[in-house]
Amino acid sequence: MQPTSTVDRPEAPPASNSRTFARAFADVRDAWQHRELWGHLGWQDIKQRYRRSVIGPLWITISMGSTALALGLLYSTLFNQDIATFLPYVTVGFVIWNFILGVITEGTDVFIANEGLIKHLPAPMTVHVLRMVWRQLLFFAHNLAVYVIVLIVFFPALTKPYHMEGDDFMHPGITWTILLVIPAMALVVVNAVWVALLFGIISTRFRDIPPVINSFINLIFFMTPIVWHTGVLNKVTNGEGNWRILIAELNPLYHFVEIVRAPLIGHAQYWHHWVVVGAFTIGGWALAFVALRNYRARVSYWV
């Protein structure tokens, strides 16, 4: 009878749980619990950018307001629109567009720009995304000052039913539906987080993505109804421009802009905009969680 060996057999290594949806959900949950961290960092970003400036972040408001005023006056003349209703339309469109633009362009670089913190600060990856979105939300709040000024100037025209050139109906004007801007902006912010997460991870791996997006963003701006109104397409084509309106409807950014802009300027509510945004919210977060599940641990090696 042979003696039993006292040498223990080596145990199999434990299965890795780094690539699970539980870890991906935990990353987002833990990042929210660190809101004091990314909230403070986002506020410090603005203070650092405008350090030694006399009026600080108000430069953002002045720049955006002057651009909206110039383009509003120009396009109201070109499209024969009433300046009292068209200038608020352009202004609010610009305010929302600047938020979307900042999220997309800075979202592609969100992990690359935070290379030092990612390698030295033990924090969830989503913290850096929330920091960037919070910073853009503060810029959005500053730009709302332009909307308040425009609202005060054109308040009589916006609080009663009005017609925009090219439309076959009357817009109701600003009513209690202005409160819809709260859930609308919340939806836009929720989508901003997944956009930055998804494109941030992809851009960290493929560094050609940020310049490609920056190259096409100006084209997307002119394809989105911000300085022009969809009703104008019917006027330009003598009522045969339905296919062009379809092009505007196929632009997802149009729906995100419209759910926020419509209640702020008293436009008629089209609920299909909310359906499209809701669908993008669900689908986008699903893709973001897949990317976070598979590549969250690799971001620190890619930056």
PDB file of C-alpha atoms in Angstrom:
ATOM      1  CA  MET A   1       0.000   0.000   0.000  1.00  0.00           C
ATOM      2  CA  GLN A   2       1.499   3.294  -1.150  1.00  0.00           C
ATOM      3  CA  PRO A   3       1.584   6.208   1.324  1.00  0.00           C
ATOM      4  CA  THR A   4      -0.782   9.063   0.687  1.00  0.00           C
ATOM      5  CA  SER A   5       0.939  12.186  -0.602  1.00  0.00           C
ATOM      6  CA  THR A   6       0.817  15.132   1.760  1.00  0.00           C
ATOM      7  CA  VAL A   7       1.432  17.646  -1.011  1.00  0.00           C
ATOM      8  CA  ASP A   8      -1.720  19.602  -1.738  1.00  0.00           C
ATOM      9  CA  ARG A   9      -2.688  19.959  -5.329  1.00  0.00           C
ATOM     10  CA  PRO A  10      -2.707  23.578  -6.537  1.00  0.00           C
ATOM     11  CA  GLU A  11      -6.181  25.019  -6.575  1.00  0.00           C
ATOM     12  CA  ALA A  12      -7.621  26.424  -9.767  1.00  0.00           C
ATOM     13  CA  PRO A  13      -7.537  30.242  -9.909  1.00  0.00           C
ATOM     14  CA  PRO A  14     -10.859  31.867  -9.077  1.00  0.00           C
ATOM     15  CA  ALA A  15     -12.988  32.935 -11.998  1.00  0.00           C
ATOM     16  CA  SER A  16     -12.669  36.625 -12.798  1.00  0.00           C
ATOM     17  CA  ASN A  17     -15.772  38.715 -12.273  1.00  0.00           C
ATOM     18  CA  SER A  18     -14.407  41.944 -13.769  1.00  0.00           C
ATOM     19  CA  ARG A  19     -16.387  41.522 -17.003  1.00  0.00           C
ATOM     20  CA  THR A  20     -19.893  41.290 -15.615  1.00  0.00           C
ATOM     21  CA  PHE A  21     -22.895  43.537 -15.822  1.00  0.00           C
ATOM     22  CA  ALA A  22     -22.922  43.630 -12.021  1.00  0.00           C
ATOM     23  CA  ARG A  23     -19.530  45.361 -12.056  1.00  0.00           C
ATOM     24  CA  ALA A  24     -20.721  47.733 -14.762  1.00  0.00           C
ATOM     25  CA  PHE A  25     -23.833  48.680 -12.763  1.00  0.00           C
ATOM     26  CA  ALA A  26     -21.687  49.007  -9.643  1.00  0.00           C
ATOM     27  CA  ASP A  27     -19.375  51.444 -11.439  1.00  0.00           C
ATOM     28  CA  VAL A  28     -22.278  53.768 -12.264  1.00  0.00           C
ATOM     29  CA  ARG A  29     -23.811  53.384  -8.802  1.00  0.00           C
ATOM     30  CA  ASP A  30     -20.526  54.062  -7.014  1.00  0.00           C
ATOM     31  CA  ALA A  31     -19.867  57.068  -9.235  1.00  0.00           C
ATOM     32  CA  TRP A  32     -23.193  58.589  -8.170  1.00  0.00           C
ATOM     33  CA  GLN A  33     -22.268  58.013  -4.531  1.00  0.00           C
ATOM     34  CA  HIS A  34     -19.085  60.022  -5.194  1.00  0.00           C
ATOM     35  CA  ARG A  35     -21.143  63.056  -6.311  1.00  0.00           C
ATOM     36  CA  GLU A  36     -19.332  65.342  -3.878  1.00  0.00           C
ATOM     37  CA  LEU A  37     -16.088  64.473  -5.670  1.00  0.00           C
ATOM     38  CA  TRP A  38     -17.177  65.028  -9.274  1.00  0.00           C
ATOM     39  CA  GLY A  39     -19.375  67.955  -8.264  1.00  0.00           C
ATOM     40  CA  HIS A  40     -16.412  69.732  -6.670  1.00  0.00           C
ATOM     41  CA  LEU A  41     -14.075  68.875  -9.551  1.00  0.00           C
ATOM     42  CA  GLY A  42     -16.564  70.127 -12.153  1.00  0.00           C
ATOM     43  CA  TRP A  43     -16.996  73.416 -10.308  1.00  0.00           C
ATOM     44  CA  GLN A  44     -13.232  73.787  -9.992  1.00  0.00           C
ATOM     45  CA  ASP A  45     -12.875  73.258 -13.754  1.00  0.00           C
ATOM     46  CA  ILE A  46     -14.978  76.346 -14.413  1.00  0.00           C
ATOM     47  CA  LYS A  47     -13.175  78.420 -11.791  1.00  0.00           C
ATOM     48  CA  GLN A  48      -9.794  77.392 -13.200  1.00  0.00           C
ATOM     49  CA  ARG A  49     -10.801  78.156 -16.788  1.00  0.00           C
ATOM     50  CA  TYR A  50     -11.853  81.713 -15.913  1.00  0.00           C
ATOM     51  CA  ARG A  51      -9.218  82.399 -13.294  1.00  0.00           C
ATOM     52  CA  ARG A  52      -8.150  86.077 -13.171  1.00  0.00           C
ATOM     53  CA  SER A  53     -11.130  86.995 -15.377  1.00  0.00           C
ATOM     54  CA  VAL A  54     -13.244  89.947 -14.242  1.00  0.00           C
ATOM     55  CA  ILE A  55     -16.679  88.581 -15.160  1.00  0.00           C
ATOM     56  CA  GLY A  56     -15.704  84.894 -15.247  1.00  0.00           C
ATOM     57  CA  PRO A  57     -18.198  82.450 -16.778  1.00  0.00           C
ATOM     58  CA  LEU A  58     -20.383  85.316 -17.972  1.00  0.00           C
ATOM     59  CA  TRP A  59     -18.094  85.374 -21.010  1.00  0.00           C
ATOM     60  CA  ILE A  60     -19.868  82.156 -22.037  1.00  0.00           C
ATOM     61  CA  THR A  61     -23.216  83.916 -21.866  1.00  0.00           C
ATOM     62  CA  ILE A  62     -22.003  86.978 -23.771  1.00  0.00           C
ATOM     63  CA  SER A  63     -20.479  84.887 -26.552  1.00  0.00           C
ATOM     64  CA  MET A  64     -23.517  82.676 -26.952  1.00  0.00           C
ATOM     65  CA  GLY A  65     -25.939  85.609 -26.743  1.00  0.00           C
ATOM     66  CA  SER A  66     -24.159  87.663 -29.407  1.00  0.00           C
ATOM     67  CA  THR A  67     -24.028  84.676 -31.776  1.00  0.00           C
ATOM     68  CA  ALA A  68     -27.714  83.882 -31.275  1.00  0.00           C
ATOM     69  CA  LEU A  69     -28.654  87.542 -31.805  1.00  0.00           C
ATOM     70  CA  ALA A  70     -26.651  87.857 -35.027  1.00  0.00           C
ATOM     71  CA  LEU A  71     -27.931  84.622 -36.567  1.00  0.00           C
ATOM     72  CA  GLY A  72     -31.478  85.247 -35.346  1.00  0.00           C
ATOM     73  CA  LEU A  73     -31.586  88.639 -37.066  1.00  0.00           C
ATOM     74  CA  LEU A  74     -30.016  87.237 -40.235  1.00  0.00           C
ATOM     75  CA  TYR A  75     -32.214  84.193 -40.666  1.00  0.00           C
ATOM     76  CA  SER A  76     -35.398  85.957 -39.612  1.00  0.00           C
ATOM     77  CA  THR A  77     -34.832  88.272 -42.568  1.00  0.00           C
ATOM     78  CA  LEU A  78     -33.914  85.459 -44.980  1.00  0.00           C
ATOM     79  CA  PHE A  79     -36.923  83.337 -44.019  1.00  0.00           C
ATOM     80  CA  ASN A  80     -39.317  86.269 -43.508  1.00  0.00           C
ATOM     81  CA  GLN A  81     -39.959  85.296 -39.880  1.00  0.00           C
ATOM     82  CA  ASP A  82     -41.274  87.519 -37.115  1.00  0.00           C
ATOM     83  CA  ILE A  83     -38.250  88.456 -34.998  1.00  0.00           C
ATOM     84  CA  ALA A  84     -40.356  88.448 -31.800  1.00  0.00           C
ATOM     85  CA  THR A  85     -40.953  84.695 -32.098  1.00  0.00           C
ATOM     86  CA  PHE A  86     -38.019  83.570 -34.238  1.00  0.00           C
ATOM     87  CA  LEU A  87     -35.229  85.062 -32.111  1.00  0.00           C
ATOM     88  CA  PRO A  88     -36.357  83.124 -28.989  1.00  0.00           C
ATOM     89  CA  TYR A  89     -36.549  80.009 -31.202  1.00  0.00           C
ATOM     90  CA  VAL A  90     -32.928  80.443 -32.329  1.00  0.00           C
ATOM     91  CA  THR A  91     -31.684  81.466 -28.871  1.00  0.00           C
ATOM     92  CA  VAL A  92     -33.110  78.454 -27.053  1.00  0.00           C
ATOM     93  CA  GLY A  93     -31.891  76.199 -29.847  1.00  0.00           C
ATOM     94  CA  PHE A  94     -28.378  77.553 -29.406  1.00  0.00           C
ATOM     95  CA  VAL A  95     -28.453  77.098 -25.644  1.00  0.00           C
ATOM     96  CA  ILE A  96     -29.443  73.443 -25.972  1.00  0.00           C
ATOM     97  CA  TRP A  97     -27.076  72.841 -28.885  1.00  0.00           C
ATOM     98  CA  ASN A  98     -24.094  74.186 -26.932  1.00  0.00           C
ATOM     99  CA  PHE A  99     -24.825  71.671 -24.177  1.00  0.00           C
ATOM    100  CA  ILE A 100     -25.123  68.787 -26.655  1.00  0.00           C
ATOM    101  CA  LEU A 101     -22.021  69.942 -28.519  1.00  0.00           C
ATOM    102  CA  GLY A 102     -19.981  70.135 -25.318  1.00  0.00           C
ATOM    103  CA  VAL A 103     -21.080  66.673 -24.214  1.00  0.00           C
ATOM    104  CA  ILE A 104     -20.225  65.080 -27.575  1.00  0.00           C
ATOM    105  CA  THR A 105     -16.870  66.778 -28.176  1.00  0.00           C
ATOM    106  CA  GLU A 106     -15.602  66.586 -24.602  1.00  0.00           C
ATOM    107  CA  GLY A 107     -17.163  63.163 -24.126  1.00  0.00           C
ATOM    108  CA  THR A 108     -14.889  61.634 -26.746  1.00  0.00           C
ATOM    109  CA  ASP A 109     -11.847  62.897 -24.805  1.00  0.00           C
ATOM    110  CA  VAL A 110     -13.219  62.389 -21.303  1.00  0.00           C
ATOM    111  CA  PHE A 111     -10.910  59.488 -20.364  1.00  0.00           C
ATOM    112  CA  ILE A 112      -7.932  60.688 -22.403  1.00  0.00           C
ATOM    113  CA  ALA A 113      -8.039  64.099 -20.708  1.00  0.00           C
ATOM    114  CA  ASN A 114      -8.189  62.476 -17.265  1.00  0.00           C
ATOM    115  CA  GLU A 115      -5.278  60.096 -17.787  1.00  0.00           C
ATOM    116  CA  GLY A 116      -3.465  61.209 -14.637  1.00  0.00           C
ATOM    117  CA  LEU A 117      -6.508  60.825 -12.387  1.00  0.00           C
ATOM    118  CA  ILE A 118      -7.434  57.454 -13.877  1.00  0.00           C
ATOM    119  CA  LYS A 119      -3.975  56.062 -13.164  1.00  0.00           C
ATOM    120  CA  HIS A 120      -3.590  57.524  -9.677  1.00  0.00           C
ATOM    121  CA  LEU A 121      -7.104  58.000  -8.277  1.00  0.00           C
ATOM    122  CA  PRO A 122      -8.978  54.812  -7.283  1.00  0.00           C
ATOM    123  CA  ALA A 123     -12.419  55.930  -8.410  1.00  0.00           C
ATOM    124  CA  PRO A 124     -15.121  54.524 -10.713  1.00  0.00           C
ATOM    125  CA  MET A 125     -14.683  55.342 -14.401  1.00  0.00           C
ATOM    126  CA  THR A 126     -18.101  56.976 -14.533  1.00  0.00           C
ATOM    127  CA  VAL A 127     -16.889  59.655 -12.100  1.00  0.00           C
ATOM    128  CA  HIS A 128     -14.970  61.348 -14.920  1.00  0.00           C
ATOM    129  CA  VAL A 129     -18.048  61.298 -17.151  1.00  0.00           C
ATOM    130  CA  LEU A 130     -20.288  62.785 -14.469  1.00  0.00           C
ATOM    131  CA  ARG A 131     -17.705  65.474 -13.815  1.00  0.00           C
ATOM    132  CA  MET A 132     -17.756  66.481 -17.484  1.00  0.00           C
ATOM    133  CA  VAL A 133     -21.574  66.396 -17.754  1.00  0.00           C
ATOM    134  CA  TRP A 134     -21.895  68.452 -14.553  1.00  0.00           C
ATOM    135  CA  ARG A 135     -19.498  71.029 -15.971  1.00  0.00           C
ATOM    136  CA  GLN A 136     -21.521  71.273 -19.179  1.00  0.00           C
ATOM    137  CA  LEU A 137     -24.713  71.574 -17.142  1.00  0.00           C
ATOM    138  CA  LEU A 138     -23.237  74.560 -15.307  1.00  0.00           C
ATOM    139  CA  PHE A 139     -22.435  76.170 -18.666  1.00  0.00           C
ATOM    140  CA  PHE A 140     -26.028  75.497 -19.711  1.00  0.00           C
ATOM    141  CA  ALA A 141     -27.292  77.228 -16.560  1.00  0.00           C
ATOM    142  CA  HIS A 142     -25.159  80.281 -17.365  1.00  0.00           C
ATOM    143  CA  ASN A 143     -26.490  80.412 -20.924  1.00  0.00           C
ATOM    144  CA  LEU A 144     -30.084  80.334 -19.683  1.00  0.00           C
ATOM    145  CA  ALA A 145     -29.526  83.967 -18.670  1.00  0.00           C
ATOM    146  CA  VAL A 146     -29.763  84.836 -22.385  1.00  0.00           C
ATOM    147  CA  TYR A 147     -33.107  83.037 -22.610  1.00  0.00           C
ATOM    148  CA  VAL A 148     -34.408  84.992 -19.603  1.00  0.00           C
ATOM    149  CA  ILE A 149     -33.428  88.287 -21.260  1.00  0.00           C
ATOM    150  CA  VAL A 150     -35.083  87.300 -24.548  1.00  0.00           C
ATOM    151  CA  LEU A 151     -38.191  86.125 -22.677  1.00  0.00           C
ATOM    152  CA  ILE A 152     -38.486  89.452 -20.882  1.00  0.00           C
ATOM    153  CA  VAL A 153     -38.107  91.428 -24.129  1.00  0.00           C
ATOM    154  CA  PHE A 154     -40.581  89.356 -26.165  1.00  0.00           C
ATOM    155  CA  PHE A 155     -42.870  88.215 -23.348  1.00  0.00           C
ATOM    156  CA  PRO A 156     -46.107  89.653 -24.862  1.00  0.00           C
ATOM    157  CA  ALA A 157     -45.519  87.845 -28.171  1.00  0.00           C
ATOM    158  CA  LEU A 158     -44.655  84.506 -26.561  1.00  0.00           C
ATOM    159  CA  THR A 159     -47.515  84.274 -24.084  1.00  0.00           C
ATOM    160  CA  LYS A 160     -50.300  84.321 -26.657  1.00  0.00           C
ATOM    161  CA  PRO A 161     -50.971  82.045 -29.658  1.00  0.00           C
ATOM    162  CA  TYR A 162     -48.662  82.863 -32.545  1.00  0.00           C
ATOM    163  CA  HIS A 163     -47.906  81.653 -36.045  1.00  0.00           C
ATOM    164  CA  MET A 164     -44.499  80.912 -37.562  1.00  0.00           C
ATOM    165  CA  GLU A 165     -43.964  81.321 -41.282  1.00  0.00           C
ATOM    166  CA  GLY A 166     -44.438  78.003 -43.068  1.00  0.00           C
ATOM    167  CA  ASP A 167     -46.632  76.401 -40.380  1.00  0.00           C
ATOM    168  CA  ASP A 168     -50.294  75.664 -41.035  1.00  0.00           C
ATOM    169  CA  PHE A 169     -51.301  75.982 -37.394  1.00  0.00           C
ATOM    170  CA  MET A 170     -50.958  78.263 -34.387  1.00  0.00           C
ATOM    171  CA  HIS A 171     -48.585  77.610 -31.532  1.00  0.00           C
ATOM    172  CA  PRO A 172     -50.306  77.957 -28.133  1.00  0.00           C
ATOM    173  CA  GLY A 173     -47.691  80.227 -26.542  1.00  0.00           C
ATOM    174  CA  ILE A 174     -46.073  79.768 -23.142  1.00  0.00           C
ATOM    175  CA  THR A 175     -48.436  78.124 -20.662  1.00  0.00           C
ATOM    176  CA  TRP A 176     -48.095  75.673 -17.770  1.00  0.00           C
ATOM    177  CA  THR A 177     -46.435  73.269 -20.252  1.00  0.00           C
ATOM    178  CA  ILE A 178     -43.209  75.182 -19.647  1.00  0.00           C
ATOM    179  CA  LEU A 179     -42.794  72.838 -16.655  1.00  0.00           C
ATOM    180  CA  LEU A 180     -42.144  70.023 -19.134  1.00  0.00           C
ATOM    181  CA  VAL A 181     -38.661  71.454 -19.550  1.00  0.00           C
ATOM    182  CA  ILE A 182     -37.716  69.810 -16.223  1.00  0.00           C
ATOM    183  CA  PRO A 183     -38.250  66.165 -17.287  1.00  0.00           C
ATOM    184  CA  ALA A 184     -37.042  67.041 -20.795  1.00  0.00           C
ATOM    185  CA  MET A 185     -33.711  68.365 -19.575  1.00  0.00           C
ATOM    186  CA  ALA A 186     -33.395  65.440 -17.175  1.00  0.00           C
ATOM    187  CA  LEU A 187     -33.759  63.077 -20.140  1.00  0.00           C
ATOM    188  CA  VAL A 188     -31.121  64.995 -22.091  1.00  0.00           C
ATOM    189  CA  VAL A 189     -28.684  64.790 -19.152  1.00  0.00           C
ATOM    190  CA  VAL A 190     -29.303  61.055 -18.717  1.00  0.00           C
ATOM    191  CA  ASN A 191     -28.527  60.566 -22.401  1.00  0.00           C
ATOM    192  CA  ALA A 192     -25.455  62.760 -22.113  1.00  0.00           C
ATOM    193  CA  VAL A 193     -23.972  60.335 -19.586  1.00  0.00           C
ATOM    194  CA  TRP A 194     -24.282  57.262 -21.805  1.00  0.00           C
ATOM    195  CA  VAL A 195     -23.043  59.162 -24.854  1.00  0.00           C
ATOM    196  CA  ALA A 196     -19.878  60.202 -23.008  1.00  0.00           C
ATOM    197  CA  LEU A 197     -19.403  56.713 -21.561  1.00  0.00           C
ATOM    198  CA  LEU A 198     -19.792  54.942 -24.887  1.00  0.00           C
ATOM    199  CA  PHE A 199     -17.864  57.346 -27.099  1.00  0.00           C
ATOM    200  CA  GLY A 200     -15.275  57.933 -24.393  1.00  0.00           C
ATOM    201  CA  ILE A 201     -14.418  54.227 -24.225  1.00  0.00           C
ATOM    202  CA  ILE A 202     -14.381  53.842 -28.018  1.00  0.00           C
ATOM    203  CA  SER A 203     -12.256  56.962 -28.507  1.00  0.00           C
ATOM    204  CA  THR A 204      -9.756  55.816 -25.899  1.00  0.00           C
ATOM    205  CA  ARG A 205      -9.149  52.675 -27.935  1.00  0.00           C
ATOM    206  CA  PHE A 206      -9.394  54.290 -31.377  1.00  0.00           C
ATOM    207  CA  ARG A 207      -7.856  57.764 -31.275  1.00  0.00           C
ATOM    208  CA  ASP A 208      -9.175  58.702 -34.731  1.00  0.00           C
ATOM    209  CA  ILE A 209     -12.741  58.982 -33.426  1.00  0.00           C
ATOM    210  CA  PRO A 210     -12.463  62.458 -31.776  1.00  0.00           C
ATOM    211  CA  PRO A 211     -11.151  64.300 -34.877  1.00  0.00           C
ATOM    212  CA  VAL A 212     -13.720  62.525 -37.067  1.00  0.00           C
ATOM    213  CA  ILE A 213     -16.565  63.652 -34.799  1.00  0.00           C
ATOM    214  CA  ASN A 214     -15.187  67.196 -34.624  1.00  0.00           C
ATOM    215  CA  SER A 215     -15.058  67.288 -38.426  1.00  0.00           C
ATOM    216  CA  PHE A 216     -18.716  66.328 -38.835  1.00  0.00           C
ATOM    217  CA  ILE A 217     -20.195  68.276 -35.926  1.00  0.00           C
ATOM    218  CA  ASN A 218     -20.510  71.549 -37.889  1.00  0.00           C
ATOM    219  CA  LEU A 219     -22.302  69.745 -40.705  1.00  0.00           C
ATOM    220  CA  ILE A 220     -24.707  68.206 -38.202  1.00  0.00           C
ATOM    221  CA  PHE A 221     -25.387  71.680 -36.786  1.00  0.00           C
ATOM    222  CA  PHE A 222     -26.663  73.009 -40.113  1.00  0.00           C
ATOM    223  CA  MET A 223     -28.691  69.830 -40.700  1.00  0.00           C
ATOM    224  CA  THR A 224     -30.434  70.278 -37.334  1.00  0.00           C
ATOM    225  CA  PRO A 225     -33.366  72.767 -37.173  1.00  0.00           C
ATOM    226  CA  ILE A 226     -31.730  75.344 -34.905  1.00  0.00           C
ATOM    227  CA  VAL A 227     -31.306  78.465 -37.048  1.00  0.00           C
ATOM    228  CA  TRP A 228     -34.046  77.317 -39.421  1.00  0.00           C
ATOM    229  CA  HIS A 229     -37.568  76.056 -38.832  1.00  0.00           C
ATOM    230  CA  THR A 230     -39.025  72.895 -40.368  1.00  0.00           C
ATOM    231  CA  GLY A 231     -42.069  74.830 -41.544  1.00  0.00           C
ATOM    232  CA  VAL A 232     -39.830  76.832 -43.881  1.00  0.00           C
ATOM    233  CA  LEU A 233     -39.202  73.682 -45.935  1.00  0.00           C
ATOM    234  CA  ASN A 234     -42.827  73.612 -47.023  1.00  0.00           C
ATOM    235  CA  LYS A 235     -42.666  77.244 -48.037  1.00  0.00           C
ATOM    236  CA  VAL A 236     -39.447  76.841 -50.018  1.00  0.00           C
ATOM    237  CA  THR A 237     -40.772  73.812 -51.953  1.00  0.00           C
ATOM    238  CA  ASN A 238     -44.360  75.096 -52.350  1.00  0.00           C
ATOM    239  CA  GLY A 239     -45.806  72.400 -50.128  1.00  0.00           C
ATOM    240  CA  GLU A 240     -43.869  69.566 -51.780  1.00  0.00           C
ATOM    241  CA  GLY A 241     -41.112  69.350 -49.170  1.00  0.00           C
ATOM    242  CA  ASN A 242     -42.351  66.451 -47.095  1.00  0.00           C
ATOM    243  CA  TRP A 243     -39.297  64.417 -47.952  1.00  0.00           C
ATOM    244  CA  ARG A 244     -37.079  67.191 -46.610  1.00  0.00           C
ATOM    245  CA  ILE A 245     -39.064  67.305 -43.371  1.00  0.00           C
ATOM    246  CA  LEU A 246     -38.484  63.551 -43.197  1.00  0.00           C
ATOM    247  CA  ILE A 247     -34.740  64.239 -43.306  1.00  0.00           C
ATOM    248  CA  ALA A 248     -35.104  66.534 -40.293  1.00  0.00           C
ATOM    249  CA  GLU A 249     -37.163  63.908 -38.465  1.00  0.00           C
ATOM    250  CA  LEU A 250     -34.453  61.290 -39.062  1.00  0.00           C
ATOM    251  CA  ASN A 251     -31.947  63.511 -37.272  1.00  0.00           C
ATOM    252  CA  PRO A 252     -31.942  62.266 -33.625  1.00  0.00           C
ATOM    253  CA  LEU A 253     -30.496  65.538 -32.313  1.00  0.00           C
ATOM    254  CA  TYR A 254     -33.586  67.369 -33.573  1.00  0.00           C
ATOM    255  CA  HIS A 255     -35.786  65.421 -31.157  1.00  0.00           C
ATOM    256  CA  PHE A 256     -33.478  66.119 -28.203  1.00  0.00           C
ATOM    257  CA  VAL A 257     -33.459  69.837 -28.988  1.00  0.00           C
ATOM    258  CA  GLU A 258     -37.205  69.996 -29.541  1.00  0.00           C
ATOM    259  CA  ILE A 259     -38.357  68.411 -26.260  1.00  0.00           C
ATOM    260  CA  VAL A 260     -36.507  71.162 -24.372  1.00  0.00           C
ATOM    261  CA  ARG A 261     -37.143  74.059 -26.757  1.00  0.00           C
ATOM    262  CA  ALA A 262     -40.873  73.576 -27.331  1.00  0.00           C
ATOM    263  CA  PRO A 263     -42.030  74.218 -23.724  1.00  0.00           C
ATOM    264  CA  LEU A 264     -39.610  77.130 -23.273  1.00  0.00           C
ATOM    265  CA  ILE A 265     -40.990  79.102 -26.222  1.00  0.00           C
ATOM    266  CA  GLY A 266     -44.599  77.899 -26.189  1.00  0.00           C
ATOM    267  CA  HIS A 267     -44.477  75.669 -29.247  1.00  0.00           C
ATOM    268  CA  ALA A 268     -47.000  72.913 -29.856  1.00  0.00           C
ATOM    269  CA  GLN A 269     -45.987  69.651 -28.175  1.00  0.00           C
ATOM    270  CA  TYR A 270     -45.325  66.703 -30.473  1.00  0.00           C
ATOM    271  CA  TRP A 271     -45.147  63.598 -28.337  1.00  0.00           C
ATOM    272  CA  HIS A 272     -43.295  61.544 -30.931  1.00  0.00           C
ATOM    273  CA  HIS A 273     -40.200  63.553 -29.953  1.00  0.00           C
ATOM    274  CA  TRP A 274     -40.479  62.114 -26.449  1.00  0.00           C
ATOM    275  CA  VAL A 275     -40.929  58.590 -27.819  1.00  0.00           C
ATOM    276  CA  VAL A 276     -37.797  58.883 -29.960  1.00  0.00           C
ATOM    277  CA  VAL A 277     -35.759  60.275 -27.053  1.00  0.00           C
ATOM    278  CA  GLY A 278     -37.048  57.526 -24.772  1.00  0.00           C
ATOM    279  CA  ALA A 279     -36.035  54.866 -27.299  1.00  0.00           C
ATOM    280  CA  PHE A 280     -32.547  56.347 -27.604  1.00  0.00           C
ATOM    281  CA  THR A 281     -32.280  56.445 -23.815  1.00  0.00           C
ATOM    282  CA  ILE A 282     -32.989  52.736 -23.463  1.00  0.00           C
ATOM    283  CA  GLY A 283     -30.910  51.640 -26.443  1.00  0.00           C
ATOM    284  CA  GLY A 284     -28.018  53.958 -25.647  1.00  0.00           C
ATOM    285  CA  TRP A 285     -27.709  52.842 -22.032  1.00  0.00           C
ATOM    286  CA  ALA A 286     -27.820  49.213 -23.139  1.00  0.00           C
ATOM    287  CA  LEU A 287     -24.845  49.821 -25.453  1.00  0.00           C
ATOM    288  CA  ALA A 288     -23.043  51.824 -22.769  1.00  0.00           C
ATOM    289  CA  PHE A 289     -23.388  49.027 -20.218  1.00  0.00           C
ATOM    290  CA  VAL A 290     -22.099  46.486 -22.743  1.00  0.00           C
ATOM    291  CA  ALA A 291     -19.051  48.682 -23.402  1.00  0.00           C
ATOM    292  CA  LEU A 292     -18.567  49.308 -19.682  1.00  0.00           C
ATOM    293  CA  ARG A 293     -18.854  45.607 -18.934  1.00  0.00           C
ATOM    294  CA  ASN A 294     -16.307  44.530 -21.542  1.00  0.00           C
ATOM    295  CA  TYR A 295     -13.760  47.334 -21.532  1.00  0.00           C
ATOM    296  CA  ARG A 296     -13.997  49.200 -18.223  1.00  0.00           C
ATOM    297  CA  ALA A 297     -10.854  47.491 -16.886  1.00  0.00           C
ATOM    298  CA  ARG A 298      -8.898  48.228 -20.079  1.00  0.00           C
ATOM    299  CA  VAL A 299      -9.404  51.993 -20.163  1.00  0.00           C
ATOM    300  CA  SER A 300      -6.541  52.603 -17.715  1.00  0.00           C
ATOM    301  CA  TYR A 301      -4.197  50.710 -20.069  1.00  0.00           C
ATOM    302  CA  TRP A 302      -5.419  52.508 -23.204  1.00  0.00           C
ATOM    303  CA  VAL A 303      -5.052  56.081 -21.942  1.00  0.00           C
TER     304      VAL A 303
END
